[in-house]
MMTF fields as JSON, N, C-alpha, C and O atoms, coordinates in Angstrom:
{
  "mmtfVersion": "1.0.0",
  "mmtfProducer": "UNKNOWN",
  "numBonds": 287,
  "numAtoms": 288,
  "numGroups": 72,
  "numChains": 1,
  "numModels": 1,
  "chainsPerModel": [1],
  "groupsPerChain": [72],
  "chainIdList": ["A"],
  "bondAtomList": [4, 2, 8, 6, 12, 10, 16, 14, 20, 18, 24, 22, 28, 26, 32, 30, 36, 34, 40, 38, 44, 42, 48, 46, 52, 50, 56, 54, 60, 58, 64, 62, 68, 66, 72, 70, 76, 74, 80, 78, 84, 82, 88, 86, 92, 90, 96, 94, 100, 98, 104, 102, 108, 106, 112, 110, 116, 114, 120, 118, 124, 122, 128, 126, 132, 130, 136, 134, 140, 138, 144, 142, 148, 146, 152, 150, 156, 154, 160, 158, 164, 162, 168, 166, 172, 170, 176, 174, 180, 178, 184, 182, 188, 186, 192, 190, 196, 194, 200, 198, 204, 202, 208, 206, 212, 210, 216, 214, 220, 218, 224, 222, 228, 226, 232, 230, 236, 234, 240, 238, 244, 242, 248, 246, 252, 250, 256, 254, 260, 258, 264, 262, 268, 266, 272, 270, 276, 274, 280, 278, 284, 282],
  "bondOrderList": [1, 1, 1, 1, 1, 1, 1, 1, 1, 1, 1, 1, 1, 1, 1, 1, 1, 1, 1, 1, 1, 1, 1, 1, 1, 1, 1, 1, 1, 1, 1, 1, 1, 1, 1, 1, 1, 1, 1, 1, 1, 1, 1, 1, 1, 1, 1, 1, 1, 1, 1, 1, 1, 1, 1, 1, 1, 1, 1, 1, 1, 1, 1, 1, 1, 1, 1, 1, 1, 1, 1],
  "groupList": [{"groupName": "MET", "atomNameList": ["N", "CA", "C", "O"], "elementList": ["N", "C", "C", "O"], "formalChargeList": [0, 0, 0, 0], "bondAtomList": [1, 0, 2, 1, 3, 2], "bondOrderList": [1, 1, 2], "singleLetterCode": "M", "chemCompType": "L-PEPTIDE LINKING"}, {"groupName": "LEU", "atomNameList": ["N", "CA", "C", "O"], "elementList": ["N", "C", "C", "O"], "formalChargeList": [0, 0, 0, 0], "bondAtomList": [1, 0, 2, 1, 3, 2], "bondOrderList": [1, 1, 2], "singleLetterCode": "L", "chemCompType": "L-PEPTIDE LINKING"}, {"groupName": "LYS", "atomNameList": ["N", "CA", "C", "O"], "elementList": ["N", "C", "C", "O"], "formalChargeList": [0, 0, 0, 0], "bondAtomList": [1, 0, 2, 1, 3, 2], "bondOrderList": [1, 1, 2], "singleLetterCode": "K", "chemCompType": "L-PEPTIDE LINKING"}, {"groupName": "ARG", "atomNameList": ["N", "CA", "C", "O"], "elementList": ["N", "C", "C", "O"], "formalChargeList": [0, 0, 0, 0], "bondAtomList": [1, 0, 2, 1, 3, 2], "bondOrderList": [1, 1, 2], "singleLetterCode": "R", "chemCompType": "L-PEPTIDE LINKING"}, {"groupName": "PHE", "atomNameList": ["N", "CA", "C", "O"], "elementList": ["N", "C", "C", "O"], "formalChargeList": [0, 0, 0, 0], "bondAtomList": [1, 0, 2, 1, 3, 2], "bondOrderList": [1, 1, 2], "singleLetterCode": "F", "chemCompType": "L-PEPTIDE LINKING"}, {"groupName": "SER", "atomNameList": ["N", "CA", "C", "O"], "elementList": ["N", "C", "C", "O"], "formalChargeList": [0, 0, 0, 0], "bondAtomList": [1, 0, 2, 1, 3, 2], "bondOrderList": [1, 1, 2], "singleLetterCode": "S", "chemCompType": "L-PEPTIDE LINKING"}, {"groupName": "THR", "atomNameList": ["N", "CA", "C", "O"], "elementList": ["N", "C", "C", "O"], "formalChargeList": [0, 0, 0, 0], "bondAtomList": [1, 0, 2, 1, 3, 2], "bondOrderList": [1, 1, 2], "singleLetterCode": "T", "chemCompType": "L-PEPTIDE LINKING"}, {"groupName": "ALA", "atomNameList": ["N", "CA", "C", "O"], "elementList": ["N", "C", "C", "O"], "formalChargeList": [0, 0, 0, 0], "bondAtomList": [1, 0, 2, 1, 3, 2], "bondOrderList": [1, 1, 2], "singleLetterCode": "A", "chemCompType": "L-PEPTIDE LINKING"}, {"groupName": "PRO", "atomNameList": ["N", "CA", "C", "O"], "elementList": ["N", "C", "C", "O"], "formalChargeList": [0, 0, 0, 0], "bondAtomList": [1, 0, 2, 1, 3, 2], "bondOrderList": [1, 1, 2], "singleLetterCode": "P", "chemCompType": "L-PEPTIDE LINKING"}, {"groupName": "GLU", "atomNameList": ["N", "CA", "C", "O"], "elementList": ["N", "C", "C", "O"], "formalChargeList": [0, 0, 0, 0], "bondAtomList": [1, 0, 2, 1, 3, 2], "bondOrderList": [1, 1, 2], "singleLetterCode": "E", "chemCompType": "L-PEPTIDE LINKING"}, {"groupName": "GLY", "atomNameList": ["N", "CA", "C", "O"], "elementList": ["N", "C", "C", "O"], "formalChargeList": [0, 0, 0, 0], "bondAtomList": [1, 0, 2, 1, 3, 2], "bondOrderList": [1, 1, 2], "singleLetterCode": "G", "chemCompType": "PEPTIDE LINKING"}, {"groupName": "TRP", "atomNameList": ["N", "CA", "C", "O"], "elementList": ["N", "C", "C", "O"], "formalChargeList": [0, 0, 0, 0], "bondAtomList": [1, 0, 2, 1, 3, 2], "bondOrderList": [1, 1, 2], "singleLetterCode": "W", "chemCompType": "L-PEPTIDE LINKING"}, {"groupName": "VAL", "atomNameList": ["N", "CA", "C", "O"], "elementList": ["N", "C", "C", "O"], "formalChargeList": [0, 0, 0, 0], "bondAtomList": [1, 0, 2, 1, 3, 2], "bondOrderList": [1, 1, 2], "singleLetterCode": "V", "chemCompType": "L-PEPTIDE LINKING"}, {"groupName": "ASP", "atomNameList": ["N", "CA", "C", "O"], "elementList": ["N", "C", "C", "O"], "formalChargeList": [0, 0, 0, 0], "bondAtomList": [1, 0, 2, 1, 3, 2], "bondOrderList": [1, 1, 2], "singleLetterCode": "D", "chemCompType": "L-PEPTIDE LINKING"}, {"groupName": "ASN", "atomNameList": ["N", "CA", "C", "O"], "elementList": ["N", "C", "C", "O"], "formalChargeList": [0, 0, 0, 0], "bondAtomList": [1, 0, 2, 1, 3, 2], "bondOrderList": [1, 1, 2], "singleLetterCode": "N", "chemCompType": "L-PEPTIDE LINKING"}, {"groupName": "GLN", "atomNameList": ["N", "CA", "C", "O"], "elementList": ["N", "C", "C", "O"], "formalChargeList": [0, 0, 0, 0], "bondAtomList": [1, 0, 2, 1, 3, 2], "bondOrderList": [1, 1, 2], "singleLetterCode": "Q", "chemCompType": "L-PEPTIDE LINKING"}, {"groupName": "ILE", "atomNameList": ["N", "CA", "C", "O"], "elementList": ["N", "C", "C", "O"], "formalChargeList": [0, 0, 0, 0], "bondAtomList": [1, 0, 2, 1, 3, 2], "bondOrderList": [1, 1, 2], "singleLetterCode": "I", "chemCompType": "L-PEPTIDE LINKING"}, {"groupName": "TYR", "atomNameList": ["N", "CA", "C", "O"], "elementList": ["N", "C", "C", "O"], "formalChargeList": [0, 0, 0, 0], "bondAtomList": [1, 0, 2, 1, 3, 2], "bondOrderList": [1, 1, 2], "singleLetterCode": "Y", "chemCompType": "L-PEPTIDE LINKING"}, {"groupName": "HIS", "atomNameList": ["N", "CA", "C", "O"], "elementList": ["N", "C", "C", "O"], "formalChargeList": [0, 0, 0, 0], "bondAtomList": [1, 0, 2, 1, 3, 2], "bondOrderList": [1, 1, 2], "singleLetterCode": "H", "chemCompType": "L-PEPTIDE LINKING"}],
  "groupTypeList": [0, 1, 2, 2, 1, 3, 3, 0, 4, 5, 5, 6, 7, 2, 8, 9, 9, 10, 11, 12, 12, 12, 4, 1, 13, 3, 14, 13, 4, 3, 1, 3, 7, 0, 15, 3, 3, 1, 9, 9, 2, 10, 16, 3, 6, 4, 12, 9, 2, 3, 7, 7, 16, 17, 12, 18, 9, 5, 9, 1, 9, 9, 7, 2, 15, 6, 12, 7, 9, 11, 12, 14],
  "groupIdList": [1, 2, 3, 4, 5, 6, 7, 8, 9, 10, 11, 12, 13, 14, 15, 16, 17, 18, 19, 20, 21, 22, 23, 24, 25, 26, 27, 28, 29, 30, 31, 32, 33, 34, 35, 36, 37, 38, 39, 40, 41, 42, 43, 44, 45, 46, 47, 48, 49, 50, 51, 52, 53, 54, 55, 56, 57, 58, 59, 60, 61, 62, 63, 64, 65, 66, 67, 68, 69, 70, 71, 72],
  "secStructList": [7, 2, 2, 2, 2, 2, 2, 2, 2, 2, 1, 7, 7, 7, 7, 7, 6, 6, 3, 3, 3, 3, 3, 3, 7, 1, 7, 2, 2, 2, 2, 2, 2, 2, 2, 2, 2, 2, 2, 2, 6, 6, 7, 7, 3, 3, 3, 3, 6, 6, 6, 3, 3, 3, 3, 3, 4, 4, 4, 2, 2, 2, 2, 2, 2, 2, 2, 2, 2, 2, 2, 7],
  "xCoordList": [80.583, 81.926, 82.009, 82.915, 81.068, 81.055, 80.859, 81.46, 80.016, 79.776, 81.075, 81.377, 81.828, 83.094, 84.095, 84.762, 84.202, 85.108, 84.693, 85.546, 83.412, 82.91, 83.306, 83.721, 83.168, 83.557, 85.045, 85.452, 85.855, 87.301, 87.698, 88.548, 87.085, 87.443, 86.868, 87.431, 85.763, 85.146, 85.686, 85.385, 86.473, 86.986, 88.034, 88.776, 88.073, 88.994, 90.374, 90.512, 91.38, 92.744, 92.883, 92.252, 93.701, 93.924, 94.713, 95.598, 94.4, 95.172, 96.598, 96.902, 97.446, 98.832, 98.868, 97.854, 100.044, 100.227, 99.862, 100.031, 99.373, 99.115, 97.692, 97.41, 96.788, 95.386, 94.569, 94.826, 93.578, 92.798, 91.315, 90.932, 90.467, 89.019, 88.479, 88.768, 87.678, 87.059, 85.543, 84.885, 84.97, 83.513, 83.079, 83.556, 82.183, 81.65, 80.148, 79.454, 79.648, 78.21, 77.861, 78.555, 76.821, 76.391, 75.462, 75.134, 75.039, 74.177, 75.048, 75.815, 74.933, 75.786, 75.614, 76.584, 74.388, 74.13, 74.896, 75.551, 74.817, 75.524, 77.035, 77.761, 77.499, 78.935, 79.469, 80.497, 78.775, 79.207, 79.1, 79.954, 78.061, 77.904, 79.075, 79.61, 79.473, 80.601, 81.893, 82.73, 82.064, 83.262, 83.363, 84.437, 82.253, 82.254, 82.626, 83.418, 82.052, 82.331, 83.811, 84.408, 84.411, 85.836, 86.675, 87.623, 86.334, 87.117, 86.96, 87.886, 85.796, 85.608, 86.595, 86.999, 86.976, 87.943, 89.37, 90.296, 89.566, 90.9, 91.481, 92.68, 90.647, 91.106, 90.992, 89.912, 92.11, 92.107, 91.358, 91.524, 90.551, 89.774, 89.963, 90.389, 89.636, 89.681, 88.479, 88.34, 87.61, 86.432, 86.679, 87.11, 86.406, 86.576, 85.245, 84.586, 84.848, 83.651, 82.398, 81.459, 82.357, 81.177, 80.721, 79.526, 81.657, 81.299, 82.204, 81.865, 83.365, 84.316, 85.033, 85.37, 85.26, 86.066, 87.383, 87.412, 88.46, 89.8, 90.349, 90.104, 91.085, 91.831, 93.264, 93.536, 94.167, 95.567, 95.745, 95.12, 96.604, 96.781, 97.24, 96.999, 97.893, 98.345, 97.17, 97.322, 96.003, 94.811, 93.725, 92.57, 94.087, 93.112, 92.34, 91.114, 93.01, 92.324, 91.289, 90.169, 91.65, 90.705, 89.531, 88.387, 89.821, 88.764, 87.814, 86.599, 88.349, 87.493, 86.586, 85.416, 87.107, 86.3, 85.18, 84.042, 85.511, 84.518, 83.424, 82.242, 83.808, 82.826, 81.938, 80.72, 82.525, 81.753, 80.746, 79.608, 81.156, 80.235, 79.067, 77.926, 79.343, 78.307, 77.342, 76.132, 77.9, 77.063, 76.178, 75.023, 76.721, 75.937, 75.183, 74.454],
  "yCoordList": [129.303, 129.31, 128.654, 127.861, 128.982, 128.378, 126.868, 126.107, 126.455, 125.028, 124.31, 123.231, 124.916, 124.329, 124.246, 123.225, 125.299, 125.292, 124.232, 123.537, 124.105, 123.108, 121.702, 120.872, 121.45, 120.136, 119.884, 118.774, 120.9, 120.74, 120.396, 119.534, 121.068, 120.832, 119.54, 118.962, 119.074, 117.856, 116.587, 115.484, 116.722, 115.535, 114.832, 115.466, 113.515, 112.698, 112.709, 112.854, 112.557, 112.472, 111.219, 110.197, 111.303, 110.142, 109.077, 109.401, 107.804, 106.74, 106.685, 107.251, 106.001, 105.836, 105.048, 104.501, 104.995, 104.208, 102.748, 102.243, 102.087, 100.659, 100.301, 99.125, 101.26, 100.979, 101.0, 101.81, 100.104, 99.925, 99.919, 99.34, 100.554, 100.536, 99.157, 98.616, 98.57, 97.289, 97.358, 96.457, 98.397, 98.455, 99.91, 100.731, 100.234, 101.583, 101.537, 100.688, 102.434, 102.49, 103.81, 104.254, 104.44, 105.694, 105.417, 106.336, 104.179, 103.813, 103.535, 102.572, 104.372, 104.27, 102.931, 102.372, 102.419, 101.137, 99.998, 99.205, 99.914, 98.849, 99.003, 98.019, 100.249, 100.513, 100.05, 99.377, 100.41, 100.013, 98.503, 97.897, 97.893, 96.436, 95.725, 94.758, 96.195, 95.581, 95.818, 94.921, 96.996, 97.275, 96.327, 95.796, 96.116, 95.178, 93.769, 93.092, 93.329, 91.979, 91.813, 90.796, 92.801, 92.727, 92.72, 91.943, 93.576, 93.655, 92.405, 92.042, 91.731, 90.46, 89.409, 88.516, 89.529, 88.592, 89.071, 88.471, 90.149, 90.648, 91.523, 91.801, 91.963, 92.809, 94.267, 94.736, 94.969, 96.384, 97.2, 96.972, 98.13, 98.937, 100.419, 100.822, 101.215, 102.662, 103.164, 102.849, 103.937, 104.469, 105.927, 106.707, 106.287, 107.678, 108.252, 107.717, 109.352, 110.105, 109.238, 109.548, 108.198, 107.319, 106.858, 106.678, 106.667, 106.194, 105.079, 104.382, 104.888, 103.88, 103.235, 103.896, 101.944, 101.218, 100.874, 100.28, 101.247, 100.92, 99.773, 99.714, 98.866, 97.83, 97.878, 98.363, 97.373, 97.383, 96.341, 95.281, 96.652, 95.772, 94.377, 93.429, 94.224, 92.897, 92.014, 90.796, 92.606, 91.849, 91.907, 91.578, 92.321, 92.561, 91.307, 91.357, 90.205, 89.0, 88.506, 88.167, 88.463, 88.025, 89.003, 88.589, 90.297, 91.305, 91.168, 91.264, 90.943, 90.775, 89.564, 89.612, 88.489, 87.287, 87.566, 87.139, 88.281, 88.624, 89.502, 89.277, 90.5, 91.381, 90.591, 90.77, 89.727, 88.932, 88.027, 87.898, 87.405, 86.534, 87.337, 86.876, 88.53, 89.335, 89.931, 89.983, 90.375, 90.999, 89.969, 90.251, 88.782, 87.738, 86.967, 86.036],
  "zCoordList": [83.116, 83.632, 85.002, 85.259, 85.884, 87.216, 87.137, 87.895, 86.214, 86.032, 85.631, 86.14, 84.722, 84.264, 85.422, 85.587, 86.214, 87.366, 88.382, 88.934, 88.628, 89.568, 89.121, 89.929, 87.811, 87.272, 87.444, 87.789, 87.207, 87.33, 88.762, 88.985, 89.728, 91.127, 91.669, 92.599, 91.114, 91.632, 90.971, 91.428, 89.909, 89.23, 90.089, 90.839, 89.962, 90.734, 90.105, 88.89, 90.923, 90.398, 89.537, 89.81, 88.511, 87.634, 88.378, 89.171, 88.129, 88.771, 88.224, 87.173, 88.95, 88.505, 87.203, 86.77, 86.585, 85.363, 85.613, 86.723, 84.603, 84.696, 85.083, 85.315, 85.163, 85.489, 84.206, 83.316, 84.109, 82.894, 83.249, 84.266, 82.428, 82.652, 82.321, 81.254, 83.248, 82.954, 82.975, 82.455, 83.56, 83.669, 83.617, 84.402, 82.705, 82.573, 82.816, 82.258, 83.637, 83.876, 84.513, 85.428, 84.061, 84.677, 85.861, 86.612, 86.037, 87.151, 88.37, 88.381, 89.392, 90.576, 91.294, 91.806, 91.332, 92.003, 91.328, 92.004, 90.004, 89.285, 89.408, 89.55, 89.351, 89.458, 90.814, 90.883, 91.883, 93.23, 93.418, 94.065, 92.858, 92.967, 92.288, 92.831, 91.111, 90.414, 91.185, 91.273, 91.737, 92.517, 93.712, 93.994, 94.411, 95.55, 95.102, 95.758, 93.98, 93.486, 93.164, 93.517, 92.496, 92.172, 93.442, 93.555, 94.396, 95.626, 96.48, 97.205, 96.413, 97.12, 96.619, 97.363, 95.347, 94.762, 94.94, 94.393, 95.699, 95.973, 94.874, 94.877, 93.931, 92.834, 93.276, 93.636, 93.243, 93.621, 92.569, 91.37, 93.008, 92.073, 92.348, 93.43, 91.348, 91.43, 90.648, 89.466, 91.282, 90.603, 90.266, 91.115, 89.025, 88.595, 88.164, 87.273, 88.803, 88.435, 88.411, 87.677, 89.165, 89.243, 87.87, 87.638, 86.967, 85.638, 85.161, 84.205, 85.812, 85.343, 86.515, 87.497, 86.395, 87.374, 86.71, 85.632, 87.354, 86.879, 87.716, 88.921, 87.094, 87.807, 87.301, 86.203, 88.111, 87.689, 86.593, 86.624, 85.622, 84.467, 84.853, 84.106, 85.995, 86.433, 86.849, 86.947, 87.095, 87.49, 86.428, 86.698, 85.23, 84.174, 83.769, 83.669, 83.538, 83.06, 84.067, 83.685, 85.342, 86.371, 86.475, 86.663, 86.353, 86.41, 85.229, 85.401, 84.033, 82.85, 83.015, 82.635, 83.57, 83.791, 84.803, 84.611, 85.872, 86.89, 86.306, 86.565, 85.521, 84.888, 83.934, 83.936, 83.125, 82.163, 82.865, 82.414, 83.959, 84.715, 85.271, 85.238, 85.779, 86.413, 85.38, 85.6, 84.257, 83.223, 82.527, 82.208, 82.293, 81.618, 82.637, 82.293]
}
């Protein structure tokens, strides 16, 4: 029970409408590296629970291209 409560209180608030997941990774180093790369290109990001990077849907295509370049 305590574990469940701890998870509930430590979870991040959900982003506003219009945000889309573009990168999922449980490795904190890779997640932060991708976030920096997206933000260097001026793409706003939102990280949730250190497992997903959200970008606003208006910047989705550029974000997908950036992720594809970095992953490949």
